[in-house]
C-alpha atoms as a PDB file:
ATOM      1  CA  LYS A   1      16.762 -45.794  19.599  1.00  0.00           C
ATOM      2  CA  TRP A   2      16.968 -47.093  16.228  1.00  0.00           C
ATOM      3  CA  PRO A   3      17.518 -50.705  16.832  1.00  0.00           C
ATOM      4  CA  GLU A   4      14.137 -50.482  18.644  1.00  0.00           C
ATOM      5  CA  ARG A   5      12.187 -48.337  16.401  1.00  0.00           C
ATOM      6  CA  SER A   6      13.269 -50.396  13.329  1.00  0.00           C
ATOM      7  CA  ARG A   7      12.322 -53.306  15.416  1.00  0.00           C
ATOM      8  CA  LEU A   8       8.758 -52.076  15.763  1.00  0.00           C
ATOM      9  CA  ILE A   9       8.225 -51.217  12.135  1.00  0.00           C
ATOM     10  CA  MET A  10       9.272 -54.454  10.987  1.00  0.00           C
ATOM     11  CA  GLU A  11       6.525 -55.782  13.705  1.00  0.00           C
ATOM     12  CA  ALA A  12       4.130 -53.561  12.020  1.00  0.00           C
ATOM     13  CA  PHE A  13       4.963 -54.737   8.870  1.00  0.00           C
ATOM     14  CA  ASP A  14       4.560 -58.492   9.768  1.00  0.00           C
ATOM     15  CA  ALA A  15       1.566 -57.789  11.839  1.00  0.00           C
ATOM     16  CA  ALA A  16      -0.043 -56.137   8.587  1.00  0.00           C
ATOM     17  CA  GLY A  17       1.402 -58.936   6.494  1.00  0.00           C
ATOM     18  CA  ILE A  18       3.486 -56.611   4.143  1.00  0.00           C
ATOM     19  CA  LYS A  19       6.603 -58.148   2.671  1.00  0.00           C
ATOM     20  CA  TYR A  20      10.016 -56.446   3.312  1.00  0.00           C
ATOM     21  CA  GLU A  21      13.542 -56.926   2.784  1.00  0.00           C
ATOM     22  CA  ALA A  22      16.110 -55.682   5.601  1.00  0.00           C
ATOM     23  CA  LYS A  23      19.145 -54.426   4.125  1.00  0.00           C
ATOM     24  CA  THR A  24      22.542 -52.784   5.567  1.00  0.00           C
ATOM     25  CA  THR A  25      24.111 -49.804   4.103  1.00  0.00           C
ATOM     26  CA  GLU A  26      26.702 -51.972   2.386  1.00  0.00           C
ATOM     27  CA  GLU A  27      24.051 -54.171   0.984  1.00  0.00           C
ATOM     28  CA  LEU A  28      22.248 -51.297  -0.943  1.00  0.00           C
ATOM     29  CA  PRO A  29      24.477 -50.450  -3.846  1.00  0.00           C
ATOM     30  CA  ALA A  30      24.302 -54.337  -5.180  1.00  0.00           C
ATOM     31  CA  LEU A  31      20.451 -53.679  -5.709  1.00  0.00           C
ATOM     32  CA  TRP A  32      20.598 -50.519  -7.900  1.00  0.00           C
ATOM     33  CA  GLU A  33      22.471 -50.107 -11.315  1.00  0.00           C
ATOM     34  CA  ASP A  34      25.962 -48.248 -11.081  1.00  0.00           C
ATOM     35  CA  TYR A  35      25.273 -45.183 -12.784  1.00  0.00           C
ATOM     36  CA  SER A  36      28.865 -44.030 -12.117  1.00  0.00           C
ATOM     37  CA  LEU A  37      29.828 -46.158 -14.832  1.00  0.00           C
ATOM     38  CA  ASP A  38      27.636 -44.175 -17.494  1.00  0.00           C
ATOM     39  CA  PRO A  39      30.034 -42.120 -19.773  1.00  0.00           C
ATOM     40  CA  LEU A  40      27.717 -39.267 -18.917  1.00  0.00           C
ATOM     41  CA  PHE A  41      28.277 -39.423 -15.118  1.00  0.00           C
ATOM     42  CA  PRO A  42      30.156 -36.512 -13.944  1.00  0.00           C
ATOM     43  CA  ASP A  43      34.065 -37.354 -13.256  1.00  0.00           C
ATOM     44  CA  PRO A  44      34.578 -36.412  -9.498  1.00  0.00           C
ATOM     45  CA  GLU A  45      38.198 -35.494 -10.238  1.00  0.00           C
ATOM     46  CA  ASP A  46      37.327 -32.531 -12.865  1.00  0.00           C
ATOM     47  CA  SER A  47      35.784 -29.589 -10.934  1.00  0.00           C
ATOM     48  CA  GLY A  48      35.268 -27.790 -13.896  1.00  0.00           C
ATOM     49  CA  SER A  49      33.509 -30.387 -16.222  1.00  0.00           C
ATOM     50  CA  LEU A  50      30.331 -29.362 -17.668  1.00  0.00           C
ATOM     51  CA  LEU A  51      28.324 -32.096 -16.138  1.00  0.00           C
ATOM     52  CA  ASP A  52      29.868 -31.132 -12.954  1.00  0.00           C
ATOM     53  CA  LEU A  53      27.886 -27.906 -13.234  1.00  0.00           C
ATOM     54  CA  ALA A  54      24.691 -29.970 -13.033  1.00  0.00           C
ATOM     55  CA  SER A  55      26.029 -31.793  -9.921  1.00  0.00           C
ATOM     56  CA  SER A  56      27.240 -28.725  -8.045  1.00  0.00           C
ATOM     57  CA  VAL A  57      24.326 -26.428  -8.822  1.00  0.00           C
ATOM     58  CA  GLY A  58      21.752 -29.025  -9.578  1.00  0.00           C
ATOM     59  CA  GLY A  59      19.589 -27.305  -6.953  1.00  0.00           C
ATOM     60  CA  GLY A  60      17.899 -23.633  -6.496  1.00  0.00           C
ATOM     61  CA  ALA A  61      17.239 -22.220 -10.060  1.00  0.00           C
ATOM     62  CA  TRP A  62      18.286 -25.209 -11.946  1.00  0.00           C
ATOM     63  CA  GLY A  63      15.306 -26.915 -10.277  1.00  0.00           C
ATOM     64  CA  TYR A  64      13.312 -24.616 -12.397  1.00  0.00           C
ATOM     65  CA  PHE A  65      14.782 -26.362 -15.801  1.00  0.00           C
ATOM     66  CA  GLN A  66      11.263 -27.862 -16.272  1.00  0.00           C
ATOM     67  CA  GLN A  67       9.516 -24.640 -16.359  1.00  0.00           C
ATOM     68  CA  CYS A  68      12.057 -22.260 -17.775  1.00  0.00           C
ATOM     69  CA  ASP A  69      15.363 -22.812 -19.545  1.00  0.00           C
ATOM     70  CA  LEU A  70      17.245 -19.575 -19.178  1.00  0.00           C
ATOM     71  CA  CYS A  71      14.914 -16.945 -17.706  1.00  0.00           C
ATOM     72  CA  LEU A  72      16.568 -17.475 -13.987  1.00  0.00           C
ATOM     73  CA  GLU A  73      20.050 -18.510 -14.448  1.00  0.00           C
ATOM     74  CA  ASN A  74      20.913 -16.285 -17.590  1.00  0.00           C
ATOM     75  CA  SER A  75      19.346 -13.198 -16.685  1.00  0.00           C
ATOM     76  CA  ARG A  76      20.556 -10.362 -14.309  1.00  0.00           C
ATOM     77  CA  PHE A  77      17.940 -11.707 -11.740  1.00  0.00           C
ATOM     78  CA  LYS A  78      20.155 -14.908 -11.600  1.00  0.00           C
ATOM     79  CA  GLY A  79      17.654 -16.723  -9.644  1.00  0.00           C
ATOM     80  CA  GLY A  80      18.427 -14.564  -6.741  1.00  0.00           C
ATOM     81  CA  TYR A  81      21.368 -16.673  -5.578  1.00  0.00           C
ATOM     82  CA  ASP A  82      25.059 -15.774  -4.819  1.00  0.00           C
ATOM     83  CA  PRO A  83      26.936 -16.009  -8.156  1.00  0.00           C
ATOM     84  CA  ALA A  84      29.844 -17.302  -6.298  1.00  0.00           C
ATOM     85  CA  GLY A  85      27.907 -20.324  -5.565  1.00  0.00           C
ATOM     86  CA  TYR A  86      26.023 -20.718  -8.471  1.00  0.00           C
ATOM     87  CA  ALA A  87      26.735 -20.537 -12.437  1.00  0.00           C
ATOM     88  CA  ASN A  88      25.298 -17.685 -14.361  1.00  0.00           C
ATOM     89  CA  ASN A  89      25.144 -16.805 -17.921  1.00  0.00           C
ATOM     90  CA  LEU A  90      26.096 -20.096 -19.085  1.00  0.00           C
ATOM     91  CA  PRO A  91      25.806 -20.637 -23.228  1.00  0.00           C
ATOM     92  CA  MET A  92      22.890 -22.466 -24.222  1.00  0.00           C
ATOM     93  CA  LYS A  93      24.977 -25.060 -25.258  1.00  0.00           C
ATOM     94  CA  SER A  94      26.145 -25.684 -21.757  1.00  0.00           C
ATOM     95  CA  ASN A  95      22.412 -25.226 -20.436  1.00  0.00           C
ATOM     96  CA  LYS A  96      21.124 -27.826 -23.018  1.00  0.00           C
ATOM     97  CA  ALA A  97      23.910 -30.447 -22.355  1.00  0.00           C
ATOM     98  CA  ALA A  98      23.433 -30.309 -18.480  1.00  0.00           C
ATOM     99  CA  GLN A  99      19.583 -30.571 -19.257  1.00  0.00           C
ATOM    100  CA  TYR A 100      20.212 -33.737 -21.125  1.00  0.00           C
ATOM    101  CA  ALA A 101      22.105 -35.141 -18.477  1.00  0.00           C
ATOM    102  CA  ILE A 102      19.473 -34.271 -15.902  1.00  0.00           C
ATOM    103  CA  SER A 103      17.143 -36.091 -18.152  1.00  0.00           C
ATOM    104  CA  HIS A 104      19.298 -39.057 -19.122  1.00  0.00           C
ATOM    105  CA  PHE A 105      19.898 -39.577 -15.369  1.00  0.00           C
ATOM    106  CA  GLY A 106      16.446 -39.493 -14.326  1.00  0.00           C
ATOM    107  CA  ARG A 107      14.912 -41.905 -16.783  1.00  0.00           C
ATOM    108  CA  ARG A 108      17.978 -44.370 -16.009  1.00  0.00           C
ATOM    109  CA  PHE A 109      16.545 -43.997 -12.384  1.00  0.00           C
ATOM    110  CA  LEU A 110      13.006 -44.194 -12.765  1.00  0.00           C
ATOM    111  CA  ASN A 111      13.238 -47.160 -14.887  1.00  0.00           C
ATOM    112  CA  ASP A 112      16.120 -48.725 -12.913  1.00  0.00           C
ATOM    113  CA  PRO A 113      15.300 -52.507 -12.161  1.00  0.00           C
ATOM    114  CA  PHE A 114      15.399 -52.027  -8.468  1.00  0.00           C
ATOM    115  CA  TRP A 115      11.680 -50.715  -9.212  1.00  0.00           C
ATOM    116  CA  SER A 116      10.520 -53.960 -10.662  1.00  0.00           C
ATOM    117  CA  LYS A 117      11.241 -55.748  -7.300  1.00  0.00           C
ATOM    118  CA  TYR A 118      10.486 -52.770  -4.599  1.00  0.00           C
ATOM    119  CA  ASP A 119       7.788 -50.790  -4.069  1.00  0.00           C
ATOM    120  CA  ALA A 120       9.542 -48.311  -2.080  1.00  0.00           C
ATOM    121  CA  ILE A 121      12.894 -47.830   0.244  1.00  0.00           C
ATOM    122  CA  ILE A 122      12.412 -46.750   3.672  1.00  0.00           C
ATOM    123  CA  HIS A 123      15.546 -45.494   5.550  1.00  0.00           C
ATOM    124  CA  THR A 124      16.023 -43.835   8.810  1.00  0.00           C
ATOM    125  CA  GLY A 125      16.297 -39.922   9.090  1.00  0.00           C
ATOM    126  CA  MET A 126      15.711 -37.325   6.419  1.00  0.00           C
ATOM    127  CA  GLY A 127      17.163 -37.398   2.917  1.00  0.00           C
ATOM    128  CA  SER A 128      16.702 -35.973  -0.276  1.00  0.00           C
ATOM    129  CA  ASN A 129      17.910 -39.223  -2.049  1.00  0.00           C
ATOM    130  CA  ALA A 130      17.235 -42.722  -1.390  1.00  0.00           C
ATOM    131  CA  PRO A 131      20.417 -44.399  -0.358  1.00  0.00           C
ATOM    132  CA  GLY A 132      22.761 -46.784  -2.036  1.00  0.00           C
ATOM    133  CA  TYR A 133      23.007 -45.667  -5.511  1.00  0.00           C
ATOM    134  CA  HIS A 134      25.293 -43.146  -7.301  1.00  0.00           C
ATOM    135  CA  ALA A 135      23.208 -40.077  -7.515  1.00  0.00           C
ATOM    136  CA  LEU A 136      24.348 -37.350  -9.855  1.00  0.00           C
ATOM    137  CA  ALA A 137      23.667 -34.545  -6.934  1.00  0.00           C
ATOM    138  CA  GLY A 138      22.541 -34.464  -3.324  1.00  0.00           C
ATOM    139  CA  ASN A 139      19.318 -33.356  -4.486  1.00  0.00           C
ATOM    140  CA  PHE A 140      19.069 -35.529  -7.678  1.00  0.00           C
ATOM    141  CA  GLU A 141      15.155 -36.554  -6.635  1.00  0.00           C
ATOM    142  CA  GLN A 142      14.037 -33.518  -6.376  1.00  0.00           C
ATOM    143  CA  TRP A 143      14.629 -33.435 -10.352  1.00  0.00           C
ATOM    144  CA  VAL A 144      12.897 -36.675 -10.876  1.00  0.00           C
ATOM    145  CA  ARG A 145      10.422 -35.751  -8.612  1.00  0.00           C
ATOM    146  CA  THR A 146      10.401 -39.080  -6.325  1.00  0.00           C
ATOM    147  CA  ALA A 147       7.350 -39.531  -4.097  1.00  0.00           C
ATOM    148  CA  LYS A 148       8.943 -38.736  -0.647  1.00  0.00           C
ATOM    149  CA  THR A 149       7.158 -38.731   2.592  1.00  0.00           C
ATOM    150  CA  PHE A 150       8.507 -38.466   6.223  1.00  0.00           C
ATOM    151  CA  VAL A 151       6.924 -40.263   8.692  1.00  0.00           C
ATOM    152  CA  VAL A 152       7.287 -39.604  12.375  1.00  0.00           C
ATOM    153  CA  ASP A 153       7.660 -43.205  14.351  1.00  0.00           C
ATOM    154  CA  TYR A 154       9.259 -41.856  17.837  1.00  0.00           C
ATOM    155  CA  LEU A 155       8.283 -38.875  20.002  1.00  0.00           C
ATOM    156  CA  GLN A 156       9.752 -38.110  23.513  1.00  0.00           C
ATOM    157  CA  PRO A 157       9.094 -35.042  25.844  1.00  0.00           C
ATOM    158  CA  VAL A 158      12.318 -33.213  26.662  1.00  0.00           C
ATOM    159  CA  PRO A 159      10.786 -30.359  28.619  1.00  0.00           C
ATOM    160  CA  CYS A 160      14.279 -29.341  29.756  1.00  0.00           C
ATOM    161  CA  TYR A 161      15.573 -28.466  26.229  1.00  0.00           C
ATOM    162  CA  HIS A 162      14.206 -25.158  26.238  1.00  0.00           C
ATOM    163  CA  PRO A 163      13.265 -22.571  29.096  1.00  0.00           C
ATOM    164  CA  ALA A 164       9.420 -22.413  27.646  1.00  0.00           C
ATOM    165  CA  GLY A 165       9.143 -26.235  28.002  1.00  0.00           C
ATOM    166  CA  GLY A 166       7.025 -28.211  25.903  1.00  0.00           C
ATOM    167  CA  THR A 167      10.218 -29.287  23.733  1.00  0.00           C
ATOM    168  CA  VAL A 168       9.643 -32.690  21.982  1.00  0.00           C
ATOM    169  CA  HIS A 169      12.214 -34.739  20.513  1.00  0.00           C
ATOM    170  CA  GLY A 170      11.340 -37.057  17.464  1.00  0.00           C
ATOM    171  CA  GLY A 171      12.632 -39.869  15.008  1.00  0.00           C
ATOM    172  CA  LEU A 172      11.303 -40.527  11.635  1.00  0.00           C
ATOM    173  CA  VAL A 173      11.949 -42.369   8.830  1.00  0.00           C
ATOM    174  CA  THR A 174      11.815 -41.624   4.992  1.00  0.00           C
ATOM    175  CA  ILE A 175       9.988 -43.417   2.659  1.00  0.00           C
ATOM    176  CA  THR A 176      10.778 -43.167  -1.342  1.00  0.00           C
ATOM    177  CA  SER A 177       8.510 -44.564  -4.171  1.00  0.00           C
ATOM    178  CA  LEU A 178       8.158 -43.678  -7.808  1.00  0.00           C
ATOM    179  CA  PRO A 179       6.477 -40.093  -8.698  1.00  0.00           C
ATOM    180  CA  TRP A 180       3.212 -41.851  -9.501  1.00  0.00           C
ATOM    181  CA  LYS A 181       2.967 -44.371  -6.915  1.00  0.00           C
ATOM    182  CA  GLU A 182       2.825 -41.819  -3.561  1.00  0.00           C
ATOM    183  CA  ALA A 183      -0.367 -43.620  -2.461  1.00  0.00           C
ATOM    184  CA  ILE A 184       2.120 -46.609  -1.387  1.00  0.00           C
ATOM    185  CA  ASN A 185       3.860 -44.114   1.009  1.00  0.00           C
ATOM    186  CA  PHE A 186       0.877 -42.848   2.687  1.00  0.00           C
ATOM    187  CA  ALA A 187      -0.320 -46.727   3.261  1.00  0.00           C
ATOM    188  CA  ILE A 188       3.259 -47.765   4.337  1.00  0.00           C
ATOM    189  CA  GLY A 189       3.123 -44.319   6.723  1.00  0.00           C
ATOM    190  CA  THR A 190      -0.233 -45.451   8.174  1.00  0.00           C
ATOM    191  CA  THR A 191       0.618 -48.967   9.130  1.00  0.00           C
ATOM    192  CA  ILE A 192       3.878 -47.639  10.895  1.00  0.00           C
ATOM    193  CA  GLN A 193       1.776 -44.768  13.011  1.00  0.00           C
ATOM    194  CA  GLU A 194      -1.137 -47.003  13.657  1.00  0.00           C
ATOM    195  CA  TYR A 195       0.885 -50.032  14.912  1.00  0.00           C
ATOM    196  CA  PRO A 196      -0.136 -49.982  18.683  1.00  0.00           C
ATOM    197  CA  PRO A 197       3.328 -49.983  20.105  1.00  0.00           C
ATOM    198  CA  ILE A 198       4.404 -47.070  17.953  1.00  0.00           C
ATOM    199  CA  LYS A 199       1.484 -45.234  18.419  1.00  0.00           C
ATOM    200  CA  ALA A 200       1.827 -45.195  21.987  1.00  0.00           C
ATOM    201  CA  ASN A 201       4.899 -43.133  21.403  1.00  0.00           C
ATOM    202  CA  LEU A 202       3.375 -40.550  19.284  1.00  0.00           C
END
């Protein structure tokens, strides 16, 4: 349904006078700075590097770095996560280096020239990261706290999916903008969902 859904979304923007550019997945990387060229970017071939820790364990308790440096990872509690999957008992130097890397790439992302040209990026399905750039980790934007909104633009009853009936299949898009511009997401979402041909399928 995506070709039809994307066409309706663009029609909704045209009707509302919203300017947009439709890009393919292949075209997106050229719009962003290439963070992989940064000296601090983890070497994908070095599974034991310090910055690889920031990439592989960037979620979970590490997401609480903004509130507490060491109380979760460097404790007997260990954030409640399986030690086999998350680093624990890291030296202070390693923790601080990983924190620095997270902040460094966060600043680069929030100040990327991309945002001087575009207010938001919309892509199909759900995703923690906007597409197209070299993210430090799969949940990178959970660190930088981008404004992220999931907008359902298509629903279809699928009563045969479950014996109880009443099952509904849906499609959605993800809208990403800067953390302090979440109002843009709601305005875009409203434009999409209130467009009559789309609203008829909700």
